[in-house]
Coordinates of N, CA, C and O and ligand atoms in Angstrom, one line a residue:
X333 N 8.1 12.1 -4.3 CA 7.1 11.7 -3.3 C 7.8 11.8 -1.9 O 9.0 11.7 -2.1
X334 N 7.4 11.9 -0.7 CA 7.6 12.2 0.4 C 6.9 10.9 1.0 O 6.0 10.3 0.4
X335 N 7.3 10.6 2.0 CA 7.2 9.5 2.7 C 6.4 9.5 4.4 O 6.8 10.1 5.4
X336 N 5.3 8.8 4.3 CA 4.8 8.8 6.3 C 6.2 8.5 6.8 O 7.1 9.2 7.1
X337 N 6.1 7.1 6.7 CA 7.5 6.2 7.5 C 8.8 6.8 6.7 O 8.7 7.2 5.5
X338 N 10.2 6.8 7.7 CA 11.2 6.8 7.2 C 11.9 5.6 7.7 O 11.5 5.1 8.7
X339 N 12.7 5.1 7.1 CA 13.4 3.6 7.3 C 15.0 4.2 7.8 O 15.8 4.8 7.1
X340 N 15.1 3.9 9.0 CA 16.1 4.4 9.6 C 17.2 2.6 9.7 O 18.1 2.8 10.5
X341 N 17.1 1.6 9.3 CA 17.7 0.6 9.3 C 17.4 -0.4 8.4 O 16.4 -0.2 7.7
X342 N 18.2 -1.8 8.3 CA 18.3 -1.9 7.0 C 18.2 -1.5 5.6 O 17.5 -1.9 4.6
X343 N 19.1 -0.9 5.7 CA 18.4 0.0 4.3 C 19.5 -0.5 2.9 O 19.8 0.1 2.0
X344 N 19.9 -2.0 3.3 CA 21.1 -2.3 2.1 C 20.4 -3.7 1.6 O 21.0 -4.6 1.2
X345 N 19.2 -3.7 1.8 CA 18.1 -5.1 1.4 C 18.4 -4.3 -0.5 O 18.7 -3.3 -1.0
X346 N 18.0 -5.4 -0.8 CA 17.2 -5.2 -2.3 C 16.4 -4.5 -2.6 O 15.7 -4.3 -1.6
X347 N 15.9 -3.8 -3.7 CA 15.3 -3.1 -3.8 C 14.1 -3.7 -5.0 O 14.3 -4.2 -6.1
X348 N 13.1 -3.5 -4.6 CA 12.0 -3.7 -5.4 C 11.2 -2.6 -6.0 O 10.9 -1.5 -5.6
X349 N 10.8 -3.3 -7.3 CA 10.6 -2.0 -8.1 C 8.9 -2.2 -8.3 O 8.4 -3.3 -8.5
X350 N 8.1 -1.2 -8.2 CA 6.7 -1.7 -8.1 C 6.0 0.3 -8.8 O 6.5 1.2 -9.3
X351 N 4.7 0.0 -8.5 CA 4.1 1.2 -9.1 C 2.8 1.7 -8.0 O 2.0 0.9 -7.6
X352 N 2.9 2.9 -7.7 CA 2.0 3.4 -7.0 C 1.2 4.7 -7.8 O 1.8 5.8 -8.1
X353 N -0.6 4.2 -8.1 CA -1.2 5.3 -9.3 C -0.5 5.1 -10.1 O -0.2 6.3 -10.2
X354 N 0.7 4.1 -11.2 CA 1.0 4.5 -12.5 C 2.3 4.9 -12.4 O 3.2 4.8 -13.3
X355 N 2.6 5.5 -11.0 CA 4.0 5.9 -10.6 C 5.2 5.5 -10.3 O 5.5 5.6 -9.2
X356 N 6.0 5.0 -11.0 CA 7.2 4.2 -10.0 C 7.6 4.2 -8.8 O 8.2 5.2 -8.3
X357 N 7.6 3.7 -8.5 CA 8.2 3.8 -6.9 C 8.9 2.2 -6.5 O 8.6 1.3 -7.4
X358 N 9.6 1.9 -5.5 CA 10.5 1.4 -5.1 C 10.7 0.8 -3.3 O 11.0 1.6 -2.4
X359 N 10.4 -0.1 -3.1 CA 10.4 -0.8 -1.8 C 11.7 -1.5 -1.6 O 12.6 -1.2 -2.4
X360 N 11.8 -2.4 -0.5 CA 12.8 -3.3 0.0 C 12.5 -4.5 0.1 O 11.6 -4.8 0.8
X361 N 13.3 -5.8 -0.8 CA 13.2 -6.7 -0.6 C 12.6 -7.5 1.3 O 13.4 -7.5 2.2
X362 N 11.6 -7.8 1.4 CA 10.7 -8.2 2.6 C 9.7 -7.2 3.1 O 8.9 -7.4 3.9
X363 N 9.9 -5.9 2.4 CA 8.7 -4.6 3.2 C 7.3 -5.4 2.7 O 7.2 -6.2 1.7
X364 N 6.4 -4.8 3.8 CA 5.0 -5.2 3.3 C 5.0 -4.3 2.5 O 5.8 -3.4 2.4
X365 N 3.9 -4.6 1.6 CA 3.1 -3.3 0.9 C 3.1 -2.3 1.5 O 3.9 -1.3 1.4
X366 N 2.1 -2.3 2.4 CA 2.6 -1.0 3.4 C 3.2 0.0 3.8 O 2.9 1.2 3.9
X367 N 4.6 -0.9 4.1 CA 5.9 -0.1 4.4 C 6.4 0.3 3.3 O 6.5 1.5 3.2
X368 N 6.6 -0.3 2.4 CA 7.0 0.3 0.9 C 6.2 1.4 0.3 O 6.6 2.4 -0.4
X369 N 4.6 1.1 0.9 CA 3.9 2.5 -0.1 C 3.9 3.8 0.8 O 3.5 4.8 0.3
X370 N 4.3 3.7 2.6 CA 4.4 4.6 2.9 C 5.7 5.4 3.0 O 5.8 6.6 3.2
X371 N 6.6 4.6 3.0 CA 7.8 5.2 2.2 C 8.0 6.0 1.4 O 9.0 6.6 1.2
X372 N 7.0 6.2 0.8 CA 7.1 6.5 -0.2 C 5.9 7.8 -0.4 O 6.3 8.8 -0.9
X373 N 4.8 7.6 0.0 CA 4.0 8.4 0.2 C 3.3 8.7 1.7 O 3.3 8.1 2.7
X374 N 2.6 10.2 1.2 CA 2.0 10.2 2.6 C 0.8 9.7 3.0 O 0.6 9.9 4.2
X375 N -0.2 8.9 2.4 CA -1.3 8.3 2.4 C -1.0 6.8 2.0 O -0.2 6.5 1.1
X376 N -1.6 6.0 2.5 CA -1.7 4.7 1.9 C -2.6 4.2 1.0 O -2.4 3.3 0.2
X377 N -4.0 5.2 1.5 CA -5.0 4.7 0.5 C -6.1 6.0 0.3 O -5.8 6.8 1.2
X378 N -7.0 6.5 -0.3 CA -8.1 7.3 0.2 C -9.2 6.3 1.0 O -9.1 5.1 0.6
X379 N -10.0 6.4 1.8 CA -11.3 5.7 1.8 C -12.3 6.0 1.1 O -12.6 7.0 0.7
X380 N -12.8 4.8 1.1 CA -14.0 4.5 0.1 C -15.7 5.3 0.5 O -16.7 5.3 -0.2
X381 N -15.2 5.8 2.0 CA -16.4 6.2 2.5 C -16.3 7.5 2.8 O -17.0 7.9 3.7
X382 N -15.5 8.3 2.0 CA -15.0 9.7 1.9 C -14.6 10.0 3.5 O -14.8 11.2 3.8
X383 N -14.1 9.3 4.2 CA -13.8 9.9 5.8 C -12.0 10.3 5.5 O -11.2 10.7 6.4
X384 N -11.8 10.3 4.4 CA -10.3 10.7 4.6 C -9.3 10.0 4.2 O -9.5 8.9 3.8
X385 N -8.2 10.5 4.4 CA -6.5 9.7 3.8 C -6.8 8.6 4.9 O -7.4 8.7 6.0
X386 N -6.0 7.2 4.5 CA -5.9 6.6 5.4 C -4.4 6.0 5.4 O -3.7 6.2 4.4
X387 N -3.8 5.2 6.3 CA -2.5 4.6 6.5 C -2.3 3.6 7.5 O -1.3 3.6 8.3
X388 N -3.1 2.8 7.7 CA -3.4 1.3 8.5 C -3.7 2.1 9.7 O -3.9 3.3 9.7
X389 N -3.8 1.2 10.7 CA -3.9 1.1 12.1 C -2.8 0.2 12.7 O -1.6 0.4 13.0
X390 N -3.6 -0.8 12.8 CA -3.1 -1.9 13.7 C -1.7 -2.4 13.4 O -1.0 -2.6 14.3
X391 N -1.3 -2.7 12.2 CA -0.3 -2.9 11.3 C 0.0 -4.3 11.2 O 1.1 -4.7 10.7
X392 N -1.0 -5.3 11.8 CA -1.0 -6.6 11.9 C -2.0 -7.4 11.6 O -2.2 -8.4 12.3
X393 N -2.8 -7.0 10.5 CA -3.7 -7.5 9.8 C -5.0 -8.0 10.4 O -5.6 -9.0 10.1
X394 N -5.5 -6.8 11.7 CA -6.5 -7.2 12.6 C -7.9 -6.1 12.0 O -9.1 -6.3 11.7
X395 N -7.0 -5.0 11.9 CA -8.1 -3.5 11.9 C -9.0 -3.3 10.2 O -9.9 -2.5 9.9
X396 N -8.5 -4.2 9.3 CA -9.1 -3.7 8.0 C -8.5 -2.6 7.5 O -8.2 -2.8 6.3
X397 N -8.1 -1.5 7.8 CA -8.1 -0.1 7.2 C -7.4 0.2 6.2 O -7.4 1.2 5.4
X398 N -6.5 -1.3 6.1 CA -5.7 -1.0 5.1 C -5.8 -1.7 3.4 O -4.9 -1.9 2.7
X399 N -7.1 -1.8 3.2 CA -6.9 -2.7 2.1 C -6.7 -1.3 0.9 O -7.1 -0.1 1.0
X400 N -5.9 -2.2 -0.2 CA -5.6 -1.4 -1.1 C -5.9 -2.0 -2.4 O -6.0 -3.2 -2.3
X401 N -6.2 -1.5 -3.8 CA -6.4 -1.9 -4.8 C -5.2 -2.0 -5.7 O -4.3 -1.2 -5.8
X402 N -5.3 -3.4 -6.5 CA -4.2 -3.5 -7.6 C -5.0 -3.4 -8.4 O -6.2 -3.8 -8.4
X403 N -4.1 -2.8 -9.8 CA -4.9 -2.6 -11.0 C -5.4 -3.8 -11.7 O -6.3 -3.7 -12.5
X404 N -4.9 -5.1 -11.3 CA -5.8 -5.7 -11.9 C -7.1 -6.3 -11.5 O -7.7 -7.3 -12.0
X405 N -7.7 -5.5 -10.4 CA -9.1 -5.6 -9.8 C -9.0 -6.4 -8.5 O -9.8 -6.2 -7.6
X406 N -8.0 -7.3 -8.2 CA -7.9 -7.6 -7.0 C -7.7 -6.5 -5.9 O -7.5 -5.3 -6.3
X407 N -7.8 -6.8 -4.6 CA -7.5 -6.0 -3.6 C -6.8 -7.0 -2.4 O -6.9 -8.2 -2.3
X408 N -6.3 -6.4 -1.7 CA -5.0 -6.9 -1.0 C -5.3 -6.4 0.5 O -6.1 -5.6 0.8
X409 N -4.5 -7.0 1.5 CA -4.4 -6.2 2.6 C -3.1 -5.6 2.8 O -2.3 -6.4 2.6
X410 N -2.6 -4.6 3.0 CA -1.1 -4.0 2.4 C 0.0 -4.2 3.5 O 1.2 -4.3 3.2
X411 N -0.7 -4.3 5.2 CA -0.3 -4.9 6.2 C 0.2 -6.0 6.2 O 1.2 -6.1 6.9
X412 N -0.1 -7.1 5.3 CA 0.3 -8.5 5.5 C 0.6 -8.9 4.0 O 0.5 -10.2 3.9
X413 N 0.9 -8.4 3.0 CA 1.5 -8.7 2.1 C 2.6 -8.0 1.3 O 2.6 -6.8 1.0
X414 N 3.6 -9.2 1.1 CA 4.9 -8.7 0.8 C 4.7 -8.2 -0.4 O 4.1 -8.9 -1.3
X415 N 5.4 -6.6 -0.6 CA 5.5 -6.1 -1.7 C 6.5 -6.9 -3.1 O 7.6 -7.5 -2.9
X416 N 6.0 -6.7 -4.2 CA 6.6 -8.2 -5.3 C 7.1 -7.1 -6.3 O 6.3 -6.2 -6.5
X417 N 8.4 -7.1 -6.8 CA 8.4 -6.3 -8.2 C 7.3 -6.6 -9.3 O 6.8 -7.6 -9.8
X418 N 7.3 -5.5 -9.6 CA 6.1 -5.0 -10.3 C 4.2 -4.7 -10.5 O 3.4 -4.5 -11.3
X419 N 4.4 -4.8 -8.7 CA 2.7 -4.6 -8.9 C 2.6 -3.2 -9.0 O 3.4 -2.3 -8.9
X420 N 1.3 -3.0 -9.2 CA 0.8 -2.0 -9.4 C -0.7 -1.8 -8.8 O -1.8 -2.4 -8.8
X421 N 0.0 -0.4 -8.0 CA -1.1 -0.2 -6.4 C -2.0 0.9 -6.9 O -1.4 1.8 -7.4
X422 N -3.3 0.8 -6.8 CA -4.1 2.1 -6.5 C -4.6 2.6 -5.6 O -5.6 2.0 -5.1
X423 N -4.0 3.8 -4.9 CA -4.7 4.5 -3.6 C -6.4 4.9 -3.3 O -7.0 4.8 -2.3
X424 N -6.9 5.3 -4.6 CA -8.1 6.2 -4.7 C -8.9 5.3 -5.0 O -8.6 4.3 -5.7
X425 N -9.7 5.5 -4.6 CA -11.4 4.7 -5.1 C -11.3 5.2 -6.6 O -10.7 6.1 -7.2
X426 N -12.4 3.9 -6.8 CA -12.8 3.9 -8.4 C -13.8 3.5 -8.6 O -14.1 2.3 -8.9
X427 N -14.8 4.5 -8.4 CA -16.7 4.2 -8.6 C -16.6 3.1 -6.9 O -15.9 3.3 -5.9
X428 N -17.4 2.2 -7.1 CA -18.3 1.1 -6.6 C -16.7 0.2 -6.6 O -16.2 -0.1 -5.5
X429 N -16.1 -0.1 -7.5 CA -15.1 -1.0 -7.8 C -15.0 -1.2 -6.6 O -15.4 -2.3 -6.1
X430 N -14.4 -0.2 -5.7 CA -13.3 -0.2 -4.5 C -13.6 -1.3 -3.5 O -12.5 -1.9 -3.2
X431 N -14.8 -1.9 -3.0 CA -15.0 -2.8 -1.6 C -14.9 -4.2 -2.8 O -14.7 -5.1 -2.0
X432 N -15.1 -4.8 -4.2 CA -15.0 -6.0 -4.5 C -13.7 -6.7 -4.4 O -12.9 -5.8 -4.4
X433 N -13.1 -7.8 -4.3 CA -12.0 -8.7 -3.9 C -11.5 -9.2 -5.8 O -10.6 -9.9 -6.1
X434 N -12.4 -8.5 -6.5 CA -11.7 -8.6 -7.7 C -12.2 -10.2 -8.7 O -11.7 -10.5 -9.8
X435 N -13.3 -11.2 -7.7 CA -13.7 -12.4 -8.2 C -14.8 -12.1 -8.8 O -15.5 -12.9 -9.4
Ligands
FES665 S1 -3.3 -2.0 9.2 FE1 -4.7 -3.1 10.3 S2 -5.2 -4.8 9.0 FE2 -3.7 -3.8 7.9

């Protein structure tokens, strides 16, 4: 995988191990979601309204753009939540699923 962001400092944090689509992948102890899934990839999320790849805006939990799905039906804001070993992110919509909060 190829990455939006590259991390040009701190780069001797911990490493956290997490899954993006099923995938392994790997963040830094304190990256948001975010920073970890774009590290890692070049999209953050698809949208749900077919307008295209998306990868936040605002990056401060103002703009929405970034919510993302975990497999277990929750969804998250990826801007403002610390990435945890072992979650497991979905980029792509899934039917209707995509806009519920998972309650
Ligand atoms: S990037 Fe704007 S709310 Fe997350």
């Amino acid at each position: 995988m190829t990455g939006s962001f590259h991390r040009l400092s701190e780069k001797d944090r911990p490493t956290v191990a997490f899954f993006i689509d099923g995938r392994a992948a790997t963040g830094l102890e304190g990256d948001t979601l975010l920073v970890a899934i774009l590290n890692q990839a070049d999209v953050l999320r698809h949208s749900e309204f077919g307008d295209g790849p998306r990868a936040g805006f605002c990056l401060m939990g103002a703009c929405q753009d970034c919510w993302v799905r975990l497999e277990d039906g929750t969804s998250t804001r990826a801007c403002t939540t610390p990435v945890d070993a072992g979650m497991r992110v979905l980029t792509k919509a899934s039917g209707s699923q995509w806009l519920t909060n998972g309650s």
